[in-house]
PDB file of C-alpha atoms and ligand atoms in Angstrom:
ATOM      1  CA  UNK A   1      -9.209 -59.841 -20.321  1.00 95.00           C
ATOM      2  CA  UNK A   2      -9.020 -59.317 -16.494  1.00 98.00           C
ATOM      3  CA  UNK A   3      -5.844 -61.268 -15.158  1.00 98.00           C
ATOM      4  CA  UNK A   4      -4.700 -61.105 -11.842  1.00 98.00           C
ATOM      5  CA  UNK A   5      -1.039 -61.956 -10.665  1.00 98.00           C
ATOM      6  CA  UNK A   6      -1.510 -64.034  -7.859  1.00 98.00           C
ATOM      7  CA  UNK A   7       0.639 -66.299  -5.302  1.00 97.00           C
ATOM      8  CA  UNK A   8       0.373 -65.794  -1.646  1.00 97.00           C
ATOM      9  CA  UNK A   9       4.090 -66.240  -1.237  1.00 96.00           C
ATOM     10  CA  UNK A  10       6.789 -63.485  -1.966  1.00 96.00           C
ATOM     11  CA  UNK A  11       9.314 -63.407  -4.188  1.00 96.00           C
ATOM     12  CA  UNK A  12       8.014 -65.716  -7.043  1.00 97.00           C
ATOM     13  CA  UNK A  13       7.822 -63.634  -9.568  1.00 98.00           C
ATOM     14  CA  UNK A  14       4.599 -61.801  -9.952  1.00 98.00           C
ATOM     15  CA  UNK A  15       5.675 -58.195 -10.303  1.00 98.00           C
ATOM     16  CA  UNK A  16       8.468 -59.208 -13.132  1.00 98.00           C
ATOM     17  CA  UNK A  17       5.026 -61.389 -14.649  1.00 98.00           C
ATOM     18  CA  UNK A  18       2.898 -58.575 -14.356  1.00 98.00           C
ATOM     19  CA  UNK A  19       5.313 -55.694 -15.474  1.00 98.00           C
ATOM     20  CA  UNK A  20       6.735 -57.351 -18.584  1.00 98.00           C
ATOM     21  CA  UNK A  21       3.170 -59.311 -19.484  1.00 98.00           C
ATOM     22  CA  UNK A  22       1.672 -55.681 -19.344  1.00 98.00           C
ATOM     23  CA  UNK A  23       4.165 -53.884 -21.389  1.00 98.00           C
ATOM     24  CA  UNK A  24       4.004 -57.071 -23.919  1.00 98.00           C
ATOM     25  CA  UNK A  25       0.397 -56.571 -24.174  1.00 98.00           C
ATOM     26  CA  UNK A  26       0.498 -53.075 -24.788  1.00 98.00           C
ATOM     27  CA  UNK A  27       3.453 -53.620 -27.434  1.00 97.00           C
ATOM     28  CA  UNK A  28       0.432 -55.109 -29.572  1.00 96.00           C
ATOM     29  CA  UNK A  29      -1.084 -52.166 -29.373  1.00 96.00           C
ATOM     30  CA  UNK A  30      -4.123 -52.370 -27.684  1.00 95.00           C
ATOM     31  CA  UNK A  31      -4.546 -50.508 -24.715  1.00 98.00           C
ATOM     32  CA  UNK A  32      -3.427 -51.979 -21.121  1.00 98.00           C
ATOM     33  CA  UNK A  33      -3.793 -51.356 -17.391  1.00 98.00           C
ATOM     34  CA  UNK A  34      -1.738 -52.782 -15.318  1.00 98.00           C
ATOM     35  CA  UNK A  35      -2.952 -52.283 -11.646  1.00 98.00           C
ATOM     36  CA  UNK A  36      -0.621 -52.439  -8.533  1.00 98.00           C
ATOM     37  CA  UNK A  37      -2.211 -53.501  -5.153  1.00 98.00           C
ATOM     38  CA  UNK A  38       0.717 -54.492  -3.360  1.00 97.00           C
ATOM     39  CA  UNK A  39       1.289 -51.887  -1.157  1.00 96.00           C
ATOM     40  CA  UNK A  40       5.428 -51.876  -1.617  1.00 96.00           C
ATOM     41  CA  UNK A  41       4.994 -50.391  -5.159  1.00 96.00           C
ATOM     42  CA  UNK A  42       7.397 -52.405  -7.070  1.00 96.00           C
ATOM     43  CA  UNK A  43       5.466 -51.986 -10.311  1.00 96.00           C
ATOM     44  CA  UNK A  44       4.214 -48.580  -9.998  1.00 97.00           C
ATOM     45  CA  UNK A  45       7.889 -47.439  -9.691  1.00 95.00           C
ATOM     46  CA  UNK A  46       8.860 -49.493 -12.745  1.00 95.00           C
ATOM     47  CA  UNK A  47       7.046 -47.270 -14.927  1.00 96.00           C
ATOM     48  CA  UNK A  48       6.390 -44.165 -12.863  1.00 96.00           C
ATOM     49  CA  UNK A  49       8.623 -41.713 -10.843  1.00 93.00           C
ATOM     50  CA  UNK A  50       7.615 -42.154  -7.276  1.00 88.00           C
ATOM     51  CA  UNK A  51       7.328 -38.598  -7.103  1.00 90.00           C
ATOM     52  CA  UNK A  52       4.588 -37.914  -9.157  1.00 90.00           C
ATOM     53  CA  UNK A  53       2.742 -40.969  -7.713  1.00 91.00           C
ATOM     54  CA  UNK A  54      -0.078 -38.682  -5.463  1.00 92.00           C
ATOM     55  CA  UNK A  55      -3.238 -40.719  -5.312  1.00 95.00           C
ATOM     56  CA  UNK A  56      -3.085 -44.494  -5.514  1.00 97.00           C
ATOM     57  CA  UNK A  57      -5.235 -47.858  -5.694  1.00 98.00           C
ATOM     58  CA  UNK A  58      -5.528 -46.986  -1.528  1.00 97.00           C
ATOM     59  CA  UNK A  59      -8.170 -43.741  -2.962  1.00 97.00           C
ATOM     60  CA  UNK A  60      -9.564 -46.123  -5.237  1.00 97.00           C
ATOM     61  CA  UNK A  61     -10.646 -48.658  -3.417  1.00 97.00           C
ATOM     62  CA  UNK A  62     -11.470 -46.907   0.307  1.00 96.00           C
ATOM     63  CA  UNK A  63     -13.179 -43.834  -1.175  1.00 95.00           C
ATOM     64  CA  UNK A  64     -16.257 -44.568  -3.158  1.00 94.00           C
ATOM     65  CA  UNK A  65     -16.214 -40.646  -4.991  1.00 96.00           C
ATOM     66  CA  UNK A  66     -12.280 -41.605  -6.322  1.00 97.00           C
ATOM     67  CA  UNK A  67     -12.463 -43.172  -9.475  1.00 96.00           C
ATOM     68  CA  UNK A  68      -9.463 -45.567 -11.074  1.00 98.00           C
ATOM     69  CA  UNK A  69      -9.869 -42.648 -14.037  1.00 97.00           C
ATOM     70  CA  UNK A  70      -8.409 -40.162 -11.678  1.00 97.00           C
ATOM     71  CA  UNK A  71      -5.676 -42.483 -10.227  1.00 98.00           C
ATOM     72  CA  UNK A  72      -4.431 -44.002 -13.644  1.00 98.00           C
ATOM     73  CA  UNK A  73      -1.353 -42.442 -14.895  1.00 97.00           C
ATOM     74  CA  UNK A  74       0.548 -43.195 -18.703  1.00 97.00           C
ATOM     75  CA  UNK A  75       4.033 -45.193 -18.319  1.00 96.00           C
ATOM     76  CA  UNK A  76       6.706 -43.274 -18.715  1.00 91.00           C
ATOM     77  CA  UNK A  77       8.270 -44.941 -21.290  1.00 87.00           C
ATOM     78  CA  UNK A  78       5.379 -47.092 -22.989  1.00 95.00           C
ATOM     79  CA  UNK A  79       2.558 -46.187 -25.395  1.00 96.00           C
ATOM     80  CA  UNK A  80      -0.552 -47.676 -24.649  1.00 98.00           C
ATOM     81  CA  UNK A  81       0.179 -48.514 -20.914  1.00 98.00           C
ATOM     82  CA  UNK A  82      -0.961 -47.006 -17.875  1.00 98.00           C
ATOM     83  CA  UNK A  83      -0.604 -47.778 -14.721  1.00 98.00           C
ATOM     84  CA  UNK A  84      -3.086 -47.453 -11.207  1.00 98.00           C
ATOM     85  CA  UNK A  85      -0.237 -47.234  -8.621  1.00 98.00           C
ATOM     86  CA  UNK A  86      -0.448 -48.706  -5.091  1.00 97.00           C
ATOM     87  CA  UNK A  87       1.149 -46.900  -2.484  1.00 95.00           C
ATOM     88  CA  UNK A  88       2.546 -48.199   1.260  1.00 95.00           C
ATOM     89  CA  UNK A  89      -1.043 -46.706   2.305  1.00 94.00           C
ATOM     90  CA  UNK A  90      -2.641 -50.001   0.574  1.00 96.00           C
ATOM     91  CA  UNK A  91      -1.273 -51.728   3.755  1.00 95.00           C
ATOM     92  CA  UNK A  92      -3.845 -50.082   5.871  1.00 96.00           C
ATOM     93  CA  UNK A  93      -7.017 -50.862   3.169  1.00 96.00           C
ATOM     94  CA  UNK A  94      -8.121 -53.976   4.938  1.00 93.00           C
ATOM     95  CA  UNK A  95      -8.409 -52.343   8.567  1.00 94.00           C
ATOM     96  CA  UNK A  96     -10.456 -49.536   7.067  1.00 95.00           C
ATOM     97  CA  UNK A  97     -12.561 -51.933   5.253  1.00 94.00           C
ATOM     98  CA  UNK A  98     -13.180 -54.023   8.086  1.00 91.00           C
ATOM     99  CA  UNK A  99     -17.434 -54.390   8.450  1.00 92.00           C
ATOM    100  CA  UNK A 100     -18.039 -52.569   5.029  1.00 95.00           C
ATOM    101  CA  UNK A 101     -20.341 -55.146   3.230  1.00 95.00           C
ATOM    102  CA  UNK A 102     -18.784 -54.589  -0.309  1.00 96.00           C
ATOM    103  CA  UNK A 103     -15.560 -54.558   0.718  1.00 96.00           C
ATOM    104  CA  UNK A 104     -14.760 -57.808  -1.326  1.00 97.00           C
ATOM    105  CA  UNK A 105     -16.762 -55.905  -4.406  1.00 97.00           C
ATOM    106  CA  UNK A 106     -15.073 -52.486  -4.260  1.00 97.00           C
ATOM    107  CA  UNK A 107     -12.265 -53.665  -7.110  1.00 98.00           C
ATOM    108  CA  UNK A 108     -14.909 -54.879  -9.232  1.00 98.00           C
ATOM    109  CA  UNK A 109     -17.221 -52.274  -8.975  1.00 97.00           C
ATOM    110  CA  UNK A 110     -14.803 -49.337  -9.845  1.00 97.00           C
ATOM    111  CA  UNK A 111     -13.209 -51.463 -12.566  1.00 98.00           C
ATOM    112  CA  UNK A 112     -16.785 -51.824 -14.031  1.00 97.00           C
ATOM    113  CA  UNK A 113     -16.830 -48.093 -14.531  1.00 96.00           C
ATOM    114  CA  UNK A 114     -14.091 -48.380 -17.058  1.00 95.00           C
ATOM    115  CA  UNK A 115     -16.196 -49.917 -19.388  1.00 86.00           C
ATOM    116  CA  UNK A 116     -14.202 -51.588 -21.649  1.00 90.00           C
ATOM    117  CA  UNK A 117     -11.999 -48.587 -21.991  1.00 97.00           C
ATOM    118  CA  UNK A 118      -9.066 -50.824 -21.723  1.00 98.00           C
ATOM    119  CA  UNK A 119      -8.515 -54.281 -23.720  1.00 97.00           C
ATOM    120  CA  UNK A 120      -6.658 -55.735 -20.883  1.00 98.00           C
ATOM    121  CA  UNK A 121      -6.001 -55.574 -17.248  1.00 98.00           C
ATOM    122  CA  UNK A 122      -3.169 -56.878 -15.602  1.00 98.00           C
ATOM    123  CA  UNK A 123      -3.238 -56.863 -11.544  1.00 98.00           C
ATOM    124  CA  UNK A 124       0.231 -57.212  -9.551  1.00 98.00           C
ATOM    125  CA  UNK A 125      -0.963 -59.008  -5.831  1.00 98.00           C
ATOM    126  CA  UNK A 126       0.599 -58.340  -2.595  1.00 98.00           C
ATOM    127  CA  UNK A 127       2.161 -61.476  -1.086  1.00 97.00           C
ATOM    128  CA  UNK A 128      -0.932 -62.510   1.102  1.00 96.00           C
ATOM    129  CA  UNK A 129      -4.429 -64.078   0.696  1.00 96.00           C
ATOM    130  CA  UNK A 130      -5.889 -61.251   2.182  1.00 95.00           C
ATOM    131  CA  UNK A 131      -8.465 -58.430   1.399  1.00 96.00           C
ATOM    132  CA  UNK A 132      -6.644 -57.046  -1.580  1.00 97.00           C
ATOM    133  CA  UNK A 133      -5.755 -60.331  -3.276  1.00 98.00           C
ATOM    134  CA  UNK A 134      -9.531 -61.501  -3.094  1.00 97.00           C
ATOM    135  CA  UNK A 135     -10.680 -58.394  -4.317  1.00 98.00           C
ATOM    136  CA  UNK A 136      -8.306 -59.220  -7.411  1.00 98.00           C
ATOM    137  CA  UNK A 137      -9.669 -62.386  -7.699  1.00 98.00           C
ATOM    138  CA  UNK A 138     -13.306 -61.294  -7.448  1.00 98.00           C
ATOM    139  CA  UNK A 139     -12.830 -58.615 -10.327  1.00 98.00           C
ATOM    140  CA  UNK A 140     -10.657 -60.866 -12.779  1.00 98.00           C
ATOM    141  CA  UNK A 141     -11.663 -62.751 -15.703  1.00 97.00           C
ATOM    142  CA  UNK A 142      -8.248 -65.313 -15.791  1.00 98.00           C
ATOM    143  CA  UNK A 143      -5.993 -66.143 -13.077  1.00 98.00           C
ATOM    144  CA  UNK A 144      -2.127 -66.761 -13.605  1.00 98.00           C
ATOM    145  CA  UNK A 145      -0.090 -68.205 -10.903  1.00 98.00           C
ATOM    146  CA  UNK A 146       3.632 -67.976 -11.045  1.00 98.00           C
ATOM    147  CA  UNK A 147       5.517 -70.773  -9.199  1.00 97.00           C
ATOM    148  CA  UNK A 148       9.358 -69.838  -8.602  1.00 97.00           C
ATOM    149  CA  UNK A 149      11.068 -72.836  -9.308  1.00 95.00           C
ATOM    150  CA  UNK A 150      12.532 -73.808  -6.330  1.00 92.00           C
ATOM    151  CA  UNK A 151      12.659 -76.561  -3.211  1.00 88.00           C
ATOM    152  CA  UNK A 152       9.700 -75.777  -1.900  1.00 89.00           C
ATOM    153  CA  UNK A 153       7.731 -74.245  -5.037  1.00 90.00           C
ATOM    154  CA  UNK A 154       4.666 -76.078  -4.094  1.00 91.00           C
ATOM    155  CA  UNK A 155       4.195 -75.418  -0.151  1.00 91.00           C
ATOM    156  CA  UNK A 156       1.238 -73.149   0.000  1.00 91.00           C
ATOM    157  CA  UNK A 157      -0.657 -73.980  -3.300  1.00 93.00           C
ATOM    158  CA  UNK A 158      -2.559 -76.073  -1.513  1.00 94.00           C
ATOM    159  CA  UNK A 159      -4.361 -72.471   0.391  1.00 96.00           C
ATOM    160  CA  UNK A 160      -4.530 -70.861  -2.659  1.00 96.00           C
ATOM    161  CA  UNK A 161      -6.325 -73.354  -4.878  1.00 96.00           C
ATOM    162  CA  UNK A 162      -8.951 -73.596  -1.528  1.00 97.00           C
ATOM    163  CA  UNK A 163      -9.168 -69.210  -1.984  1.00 97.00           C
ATOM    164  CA  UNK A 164      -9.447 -69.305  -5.396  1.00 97.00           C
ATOM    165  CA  UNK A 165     -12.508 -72.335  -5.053  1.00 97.00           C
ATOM    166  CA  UNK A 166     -13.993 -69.860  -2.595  1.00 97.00           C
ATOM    167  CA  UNK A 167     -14.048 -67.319  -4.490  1.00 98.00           C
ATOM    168  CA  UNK A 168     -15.680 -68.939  -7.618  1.00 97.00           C
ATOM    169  CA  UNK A 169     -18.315 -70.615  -5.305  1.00 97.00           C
ATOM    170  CA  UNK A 170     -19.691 -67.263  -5.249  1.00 93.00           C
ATOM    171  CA  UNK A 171     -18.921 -64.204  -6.141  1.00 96.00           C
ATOM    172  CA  UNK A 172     -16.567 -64.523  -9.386  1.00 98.00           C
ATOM    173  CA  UNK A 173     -17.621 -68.332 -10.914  1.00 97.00           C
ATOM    174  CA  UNK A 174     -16.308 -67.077 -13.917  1.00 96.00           C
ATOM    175  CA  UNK A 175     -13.012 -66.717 -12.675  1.00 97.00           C
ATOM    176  CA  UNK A 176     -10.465 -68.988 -14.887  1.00 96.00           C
ATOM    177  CA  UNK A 177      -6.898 -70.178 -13.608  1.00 96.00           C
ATOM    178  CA  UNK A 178      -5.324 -69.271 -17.113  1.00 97.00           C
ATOM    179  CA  UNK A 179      -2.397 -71.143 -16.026  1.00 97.00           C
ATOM    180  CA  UNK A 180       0.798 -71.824 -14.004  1.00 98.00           C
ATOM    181  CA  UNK A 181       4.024 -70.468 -14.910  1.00 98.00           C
ATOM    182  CA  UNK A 182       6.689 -71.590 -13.471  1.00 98.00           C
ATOM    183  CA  UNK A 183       9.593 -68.670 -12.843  1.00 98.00           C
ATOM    184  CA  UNK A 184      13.889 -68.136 -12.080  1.00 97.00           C
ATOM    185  CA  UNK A 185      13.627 -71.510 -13.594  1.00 97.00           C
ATOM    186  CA  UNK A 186      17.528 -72.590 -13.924  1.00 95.00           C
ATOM    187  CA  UNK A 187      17.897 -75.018 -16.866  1.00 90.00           C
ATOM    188  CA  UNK A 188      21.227 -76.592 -15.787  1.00 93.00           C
ATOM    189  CA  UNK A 189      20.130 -78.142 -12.789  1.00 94.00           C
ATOM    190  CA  UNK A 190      18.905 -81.761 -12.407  1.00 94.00           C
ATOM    191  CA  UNK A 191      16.832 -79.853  -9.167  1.00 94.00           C
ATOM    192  CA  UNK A 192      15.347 -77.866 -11.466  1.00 95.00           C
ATOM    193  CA  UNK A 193      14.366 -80.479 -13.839  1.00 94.00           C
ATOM    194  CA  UNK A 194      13.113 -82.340 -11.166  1.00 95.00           C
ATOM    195  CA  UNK A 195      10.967 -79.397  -9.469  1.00 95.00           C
ATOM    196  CA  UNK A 196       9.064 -78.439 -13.077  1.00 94.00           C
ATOM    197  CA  UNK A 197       8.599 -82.343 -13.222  1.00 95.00           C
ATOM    198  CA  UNK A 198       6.639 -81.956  -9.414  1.00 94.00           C
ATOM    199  CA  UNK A 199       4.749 -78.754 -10.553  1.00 96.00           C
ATOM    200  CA  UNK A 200       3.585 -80.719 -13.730  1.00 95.00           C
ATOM    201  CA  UNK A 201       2.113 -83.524 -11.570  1.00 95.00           C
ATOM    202  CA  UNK A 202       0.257 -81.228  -9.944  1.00 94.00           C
ATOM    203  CA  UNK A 203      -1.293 -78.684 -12.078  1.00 95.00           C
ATOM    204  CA  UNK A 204      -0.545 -80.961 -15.224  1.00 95.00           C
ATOM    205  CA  UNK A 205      -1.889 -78.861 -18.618  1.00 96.00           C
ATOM    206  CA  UNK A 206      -2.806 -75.472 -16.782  1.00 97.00           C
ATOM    207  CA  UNK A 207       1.325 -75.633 -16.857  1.00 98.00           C
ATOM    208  CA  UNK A 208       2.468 -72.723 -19.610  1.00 98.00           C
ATOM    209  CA  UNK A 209       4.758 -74.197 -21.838  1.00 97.00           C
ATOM    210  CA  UNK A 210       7.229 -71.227 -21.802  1.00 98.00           C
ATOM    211  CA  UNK A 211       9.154 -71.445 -18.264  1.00 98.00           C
ATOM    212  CA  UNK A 212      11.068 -67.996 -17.902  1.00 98.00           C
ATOM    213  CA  UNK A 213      14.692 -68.392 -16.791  1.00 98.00           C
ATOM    214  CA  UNK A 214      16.897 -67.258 -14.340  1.00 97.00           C
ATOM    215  CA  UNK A 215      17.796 -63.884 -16.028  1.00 96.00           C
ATOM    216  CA  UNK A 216      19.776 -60.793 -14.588  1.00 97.00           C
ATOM    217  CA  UNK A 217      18.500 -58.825 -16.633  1.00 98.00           C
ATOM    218  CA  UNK A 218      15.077 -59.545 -15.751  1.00 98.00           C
ATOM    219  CA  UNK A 219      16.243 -57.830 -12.036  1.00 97.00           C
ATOM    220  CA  UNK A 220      18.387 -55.032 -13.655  1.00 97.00           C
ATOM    221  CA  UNK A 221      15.126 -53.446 -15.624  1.00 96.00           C
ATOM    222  CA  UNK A 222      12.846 -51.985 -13.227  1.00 94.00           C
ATOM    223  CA  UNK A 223      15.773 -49.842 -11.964  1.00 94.00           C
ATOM    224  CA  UNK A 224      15.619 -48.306 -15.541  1.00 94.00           C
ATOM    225  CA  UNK A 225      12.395 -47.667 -15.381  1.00 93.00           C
ATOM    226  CA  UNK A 226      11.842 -50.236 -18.905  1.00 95.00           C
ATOM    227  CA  UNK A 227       9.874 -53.620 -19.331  1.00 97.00           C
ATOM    228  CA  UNK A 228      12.492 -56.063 -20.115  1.00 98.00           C
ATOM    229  CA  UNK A 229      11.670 -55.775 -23.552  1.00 97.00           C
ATOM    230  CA  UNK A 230      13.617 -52.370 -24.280  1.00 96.00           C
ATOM    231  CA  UNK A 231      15.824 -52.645 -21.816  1.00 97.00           C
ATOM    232  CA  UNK A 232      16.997 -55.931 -23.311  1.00 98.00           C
ATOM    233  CA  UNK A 233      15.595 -56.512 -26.238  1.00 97.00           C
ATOM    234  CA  UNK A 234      17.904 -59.653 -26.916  1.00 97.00           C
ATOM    235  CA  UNK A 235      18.002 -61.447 -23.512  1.00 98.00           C
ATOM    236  CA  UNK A 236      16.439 -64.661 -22.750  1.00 98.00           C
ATOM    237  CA  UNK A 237      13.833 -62.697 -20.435  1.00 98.00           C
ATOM    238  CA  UNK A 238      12.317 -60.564 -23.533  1.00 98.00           C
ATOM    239  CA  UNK A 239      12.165 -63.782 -25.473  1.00 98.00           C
ATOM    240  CA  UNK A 240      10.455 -65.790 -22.394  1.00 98.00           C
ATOM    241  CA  UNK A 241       7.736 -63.129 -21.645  1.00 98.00           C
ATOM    242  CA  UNK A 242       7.252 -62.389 -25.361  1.00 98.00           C
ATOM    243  CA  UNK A 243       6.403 -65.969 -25.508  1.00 98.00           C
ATOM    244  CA  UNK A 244       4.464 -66.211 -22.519  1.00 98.00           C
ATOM    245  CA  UNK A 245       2.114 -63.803 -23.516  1.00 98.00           C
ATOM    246  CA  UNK A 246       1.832 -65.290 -27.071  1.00 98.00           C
ATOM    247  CA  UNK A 247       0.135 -68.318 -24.951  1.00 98.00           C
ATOM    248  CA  UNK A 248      -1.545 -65.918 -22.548  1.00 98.00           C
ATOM    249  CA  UNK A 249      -3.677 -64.385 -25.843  1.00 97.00           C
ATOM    250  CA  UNK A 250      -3.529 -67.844 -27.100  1.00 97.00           C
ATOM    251  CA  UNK A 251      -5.439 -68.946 -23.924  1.00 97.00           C
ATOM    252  CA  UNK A 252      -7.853 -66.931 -23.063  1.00 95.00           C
ATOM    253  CA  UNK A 253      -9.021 -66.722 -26.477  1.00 93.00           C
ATOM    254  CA  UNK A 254      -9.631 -69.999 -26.203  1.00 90.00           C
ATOM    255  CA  UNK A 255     -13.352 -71.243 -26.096  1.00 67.00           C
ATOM    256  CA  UNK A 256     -13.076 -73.569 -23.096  1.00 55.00           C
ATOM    257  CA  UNK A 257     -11.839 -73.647 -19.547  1.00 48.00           C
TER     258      UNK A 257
HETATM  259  N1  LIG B 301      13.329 -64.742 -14.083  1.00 95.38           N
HETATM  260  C1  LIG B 301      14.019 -64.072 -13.136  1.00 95.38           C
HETATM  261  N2  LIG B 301      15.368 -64.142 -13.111  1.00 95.38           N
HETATM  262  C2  LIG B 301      16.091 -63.504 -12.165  1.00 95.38           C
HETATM  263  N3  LIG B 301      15.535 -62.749 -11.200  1.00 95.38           N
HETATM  264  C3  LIG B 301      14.201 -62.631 -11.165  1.00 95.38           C
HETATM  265  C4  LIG B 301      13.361 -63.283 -12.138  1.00 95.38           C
HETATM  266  N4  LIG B 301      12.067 -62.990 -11.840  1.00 95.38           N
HETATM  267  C5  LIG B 301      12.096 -62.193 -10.753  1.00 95.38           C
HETATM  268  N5  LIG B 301      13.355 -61.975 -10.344  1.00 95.38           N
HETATM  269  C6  LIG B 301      13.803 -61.195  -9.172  1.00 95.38           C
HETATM  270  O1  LIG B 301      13.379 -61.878  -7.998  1.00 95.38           O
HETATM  271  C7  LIG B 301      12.896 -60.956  -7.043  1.00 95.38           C
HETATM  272  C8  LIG B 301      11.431 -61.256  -6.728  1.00 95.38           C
HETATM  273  O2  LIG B 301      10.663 -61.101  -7.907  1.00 95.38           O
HETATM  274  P1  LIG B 301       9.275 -60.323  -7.911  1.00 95.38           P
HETATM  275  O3  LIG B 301       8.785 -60.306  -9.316  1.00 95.38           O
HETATM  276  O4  LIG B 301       9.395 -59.006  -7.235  1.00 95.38           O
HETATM  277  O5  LIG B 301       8.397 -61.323  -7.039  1.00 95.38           O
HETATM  278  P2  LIG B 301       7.031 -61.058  -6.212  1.00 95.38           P
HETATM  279  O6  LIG B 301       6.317 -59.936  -6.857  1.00 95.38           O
HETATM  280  O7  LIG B 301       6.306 -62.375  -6.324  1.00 95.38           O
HETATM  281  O8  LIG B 301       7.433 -60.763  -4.808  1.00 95.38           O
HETATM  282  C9  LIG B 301      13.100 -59.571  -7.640  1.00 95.38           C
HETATM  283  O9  LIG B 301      14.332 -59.064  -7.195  1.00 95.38           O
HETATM  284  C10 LIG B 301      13.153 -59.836  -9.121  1.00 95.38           C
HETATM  285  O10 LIG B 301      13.925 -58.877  -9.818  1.00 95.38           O
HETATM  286 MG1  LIG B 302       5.568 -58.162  -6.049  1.00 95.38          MG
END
């Protein structure tokens, strides 16, 4: 499984999705890449020291002689995770793939290479429906949209459903939207109960069941360096992500669409 973190608007959620998902993954023991192509680094650095971050996802995708095997780096404090690190570079990819005729493909084509080396990919999008996020979308088998859960959760979707049609009119058809999972969902409020009730209506069953709370402990992690899951072990956010990836697996195991 291929599954790319994707929302065109910051601050939803999908670096805390695709940290923790990865590390869950990996904490069945099977061997996962989790691939960073925003270009502030938020997940690289929560499982690498940014000084030993040299090459990044930037080599990978604008050099065709780099490989992701000689970016990919093990977590620090994970078996069977590794991580392909973006770096602030990554902000200058789409300029310097302006007119290249693969640039859309160049994801894809390096990730082929792999060959199955890794059961499952995880890939962290930047906050934009550019270059990067379509070449995500391209080289992914499942899609999985967080939605924070807030006023205006669903301004926006409406330019990311149109991508994500794009994109399997041609080159990805494939590509599945796993689901939507709605994030910093507060339990308490009637607002909050009101926006999951909105989000429903609109993506109705691709909705994940598990909603993952408002958690501080979610934010303290990364700082440490730790998915949520030994960091806090006990908190609601370990027992949200362990059960969203339960339903991930449970997914996209699934036979049908
Ligand atoms: N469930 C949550 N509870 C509390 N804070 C969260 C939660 N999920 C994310 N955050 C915090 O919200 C901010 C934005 O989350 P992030 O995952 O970086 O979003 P994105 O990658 O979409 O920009 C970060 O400071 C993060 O720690
Ligand atoms: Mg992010």
């Amino acid at each position: 499984m291929i599954v790319a973190i994707a929302n065109q608007k910051g601050g939803v959620g999908k670096t805390t999705t695709a940290v923790n998902l990865a590390a869950a993954l990996a904490m069945r023991g099977r061997k996962t890449l989790l691939i960073d192509l925003d270009p502030q680094a938020n997940s690289s650095i929560s499982f690498l020291d940014h000084g030993t971050i040299d090459r990044s996802m930037y080599d990978a995708i604008a050099d065709p002689a780099c490989d992701l095997a000689q970016i990919i780096k093990p977590a620090t404090s994970l078996q069977n995770l590794f991580v392909a690190p973006a770096r602030i570079a990554l902000a200058k990819l789409e300029a310097r793939l302006v007119g290249e005729l693969d640039a859309h493909f160049r994801l894809k084509d390096k990730l082929d290479k792999l060959a199955g080396e890794y059961a499952h990919v995880v890939i962290d999008c930047p906050p934009a429906l550019g270059l990067l996020t379509v070449n995500a979308l391209v080289a992914a088998t499942h899609l999985l949209i967080p939605i924070q859960s807030s006023y205006f959760a669903l301004e926006g979707t409406d330019d990311l459903l149109e991508t994500i049609e794009k994109v399997r009119q041609r080159p990805n058809p494939g590509l599945r939207i796993l689901g939507v999972v709605i994030t910093m969902h507060d339990k308490r409020t009637a607002l909050a109960r009101d926006i999951r009730e909105q989000i429903q209506k609109v993506f109705g069953g691709k909705v994940f069941r598990t909603v993952i709370s408002k958690s501080v402990r979610l934010e303290e992690s990364p700082a440490y360096k730790e998915s949520i899951f030994t960091f806090a072990p006990e908190s609601t956010g370990a027992t949200d992500y362990y059960s969203l990836c339960e339903e991930v697996i449970e997914r996209a195991e699934a036979r049908t669409a």
